[in-house]
mmCIF file of C-alpha atoms in Angstrom:
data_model
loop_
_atom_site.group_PDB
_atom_site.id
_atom_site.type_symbol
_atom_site.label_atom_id
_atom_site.label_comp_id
_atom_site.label_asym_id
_atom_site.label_seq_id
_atom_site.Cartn_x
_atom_site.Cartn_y
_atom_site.Cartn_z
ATOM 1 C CA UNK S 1 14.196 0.634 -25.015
ATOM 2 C CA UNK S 2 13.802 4.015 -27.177
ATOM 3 C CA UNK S 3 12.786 3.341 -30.347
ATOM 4 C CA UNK S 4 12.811 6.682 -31.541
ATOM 5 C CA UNK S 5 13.118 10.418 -30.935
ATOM 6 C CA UNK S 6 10.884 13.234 -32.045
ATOM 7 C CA UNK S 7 12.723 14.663 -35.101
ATOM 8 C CA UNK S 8 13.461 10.780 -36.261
ATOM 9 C CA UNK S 9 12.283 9.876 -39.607
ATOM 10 C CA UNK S 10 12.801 5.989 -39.361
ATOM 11 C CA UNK S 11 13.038 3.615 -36.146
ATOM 12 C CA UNK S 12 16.097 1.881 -36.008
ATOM 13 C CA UNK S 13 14.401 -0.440 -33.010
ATOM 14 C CA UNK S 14 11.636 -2.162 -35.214
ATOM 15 C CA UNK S 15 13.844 -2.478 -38.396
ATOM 16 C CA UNK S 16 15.583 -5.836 -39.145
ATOM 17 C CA UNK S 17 12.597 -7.827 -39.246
ATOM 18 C CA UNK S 18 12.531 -9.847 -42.565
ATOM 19 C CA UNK S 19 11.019 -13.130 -43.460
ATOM 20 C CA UNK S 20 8.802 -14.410 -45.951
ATOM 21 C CA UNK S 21 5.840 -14.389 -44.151
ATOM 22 C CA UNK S 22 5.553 -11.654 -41.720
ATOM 23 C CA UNK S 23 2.479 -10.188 -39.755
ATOM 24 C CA UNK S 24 2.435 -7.331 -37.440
ATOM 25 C CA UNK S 25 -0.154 -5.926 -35.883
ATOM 26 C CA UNK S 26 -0.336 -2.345 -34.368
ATOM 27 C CA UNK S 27 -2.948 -1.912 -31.983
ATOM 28 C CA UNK S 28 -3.480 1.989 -30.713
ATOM 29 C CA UNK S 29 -1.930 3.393 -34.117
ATOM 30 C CA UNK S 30 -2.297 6.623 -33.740
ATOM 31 C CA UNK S 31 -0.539 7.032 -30.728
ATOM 32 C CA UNK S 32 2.373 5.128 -32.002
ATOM 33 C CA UNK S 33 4.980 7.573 -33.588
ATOM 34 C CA UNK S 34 5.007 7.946 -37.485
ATOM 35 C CA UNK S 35 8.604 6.982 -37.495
ATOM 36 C CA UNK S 36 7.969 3.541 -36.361
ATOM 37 C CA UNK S 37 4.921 3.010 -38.746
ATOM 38 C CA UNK S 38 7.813 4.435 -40.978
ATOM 39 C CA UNK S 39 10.347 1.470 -40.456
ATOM 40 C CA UNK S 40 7.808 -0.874 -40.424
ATOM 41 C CA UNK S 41 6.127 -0.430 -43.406
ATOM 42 C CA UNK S 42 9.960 -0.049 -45.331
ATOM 43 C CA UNK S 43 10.863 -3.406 -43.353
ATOM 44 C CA UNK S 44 7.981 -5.264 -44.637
ATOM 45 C CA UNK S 45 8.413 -5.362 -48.299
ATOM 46 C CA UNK S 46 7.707 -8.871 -49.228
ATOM 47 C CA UNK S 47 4.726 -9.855 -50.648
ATOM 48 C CA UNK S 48 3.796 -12.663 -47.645
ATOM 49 C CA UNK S 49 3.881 -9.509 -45.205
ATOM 50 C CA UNK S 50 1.281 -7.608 -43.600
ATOM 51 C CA UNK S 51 0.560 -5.201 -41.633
ATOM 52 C CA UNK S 52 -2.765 -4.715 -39.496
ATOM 53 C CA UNK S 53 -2.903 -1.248 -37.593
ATOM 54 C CA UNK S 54 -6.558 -0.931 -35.311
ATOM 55 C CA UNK S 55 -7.393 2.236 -33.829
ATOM 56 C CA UNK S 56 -9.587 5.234 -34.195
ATOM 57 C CA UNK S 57 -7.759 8.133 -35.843
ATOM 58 C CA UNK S 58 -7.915 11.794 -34.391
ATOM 59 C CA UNK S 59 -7.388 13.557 -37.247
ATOM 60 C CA UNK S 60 -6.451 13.219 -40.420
ATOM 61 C CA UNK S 61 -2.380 13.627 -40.063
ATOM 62 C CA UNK S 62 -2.241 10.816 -37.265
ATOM 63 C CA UNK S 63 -0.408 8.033 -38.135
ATOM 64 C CA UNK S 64 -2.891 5.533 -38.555
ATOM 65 C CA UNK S 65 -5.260 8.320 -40.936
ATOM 66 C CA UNK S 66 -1.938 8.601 -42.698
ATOM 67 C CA UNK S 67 -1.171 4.569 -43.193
ATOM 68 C CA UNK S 68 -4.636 4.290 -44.445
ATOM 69 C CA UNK S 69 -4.392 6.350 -47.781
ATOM 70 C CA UNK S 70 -0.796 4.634 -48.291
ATOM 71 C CA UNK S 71 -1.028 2.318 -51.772
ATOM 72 C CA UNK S 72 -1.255 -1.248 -50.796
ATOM 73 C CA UNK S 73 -3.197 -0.422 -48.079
ATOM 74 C CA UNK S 74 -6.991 -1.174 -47.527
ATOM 75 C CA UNK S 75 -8.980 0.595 -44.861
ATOM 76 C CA UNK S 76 -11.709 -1.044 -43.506
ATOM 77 C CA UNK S 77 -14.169 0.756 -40.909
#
């Protein structure tokens, strides 16, 4: 299944999940491509969701560097 393309700004294959209570957790974030941390993070907009991303970032432009400094989101090292 292809999730999504280089150029893409949002994956269409992880969007669609909704519930109240949601957990997903992304293990090797920064080789996953921004566009699916993308559609997850705009898919998980209730307050019961969350979403755990493990790794160890690159650089500083990865995507899991980059879901770190997003608001509602606490690193932890």
């Amino acid at each position: 299944m292809k999730l999504c393309g280089a150029g893409d700004v949002s994956a269409a294959g992880v969007q669609g999940l909704h519930a109240a209570h949601l957990l997903v957790l992304v293990d090797e974030m920064p080789g996953v491509p921004q566009a699916v941390i993308t559609a997850l993070v705009n898919t998980a907009t209730d307050d019961g969701n969350t979403i755990a991303g493990f790794g160890n970032p690159d650089h500083q432009a990865d995507p899991l560097a980059v879901f770190g400094r997003m608001q509602r989101v606490r690193a932890v090292r």
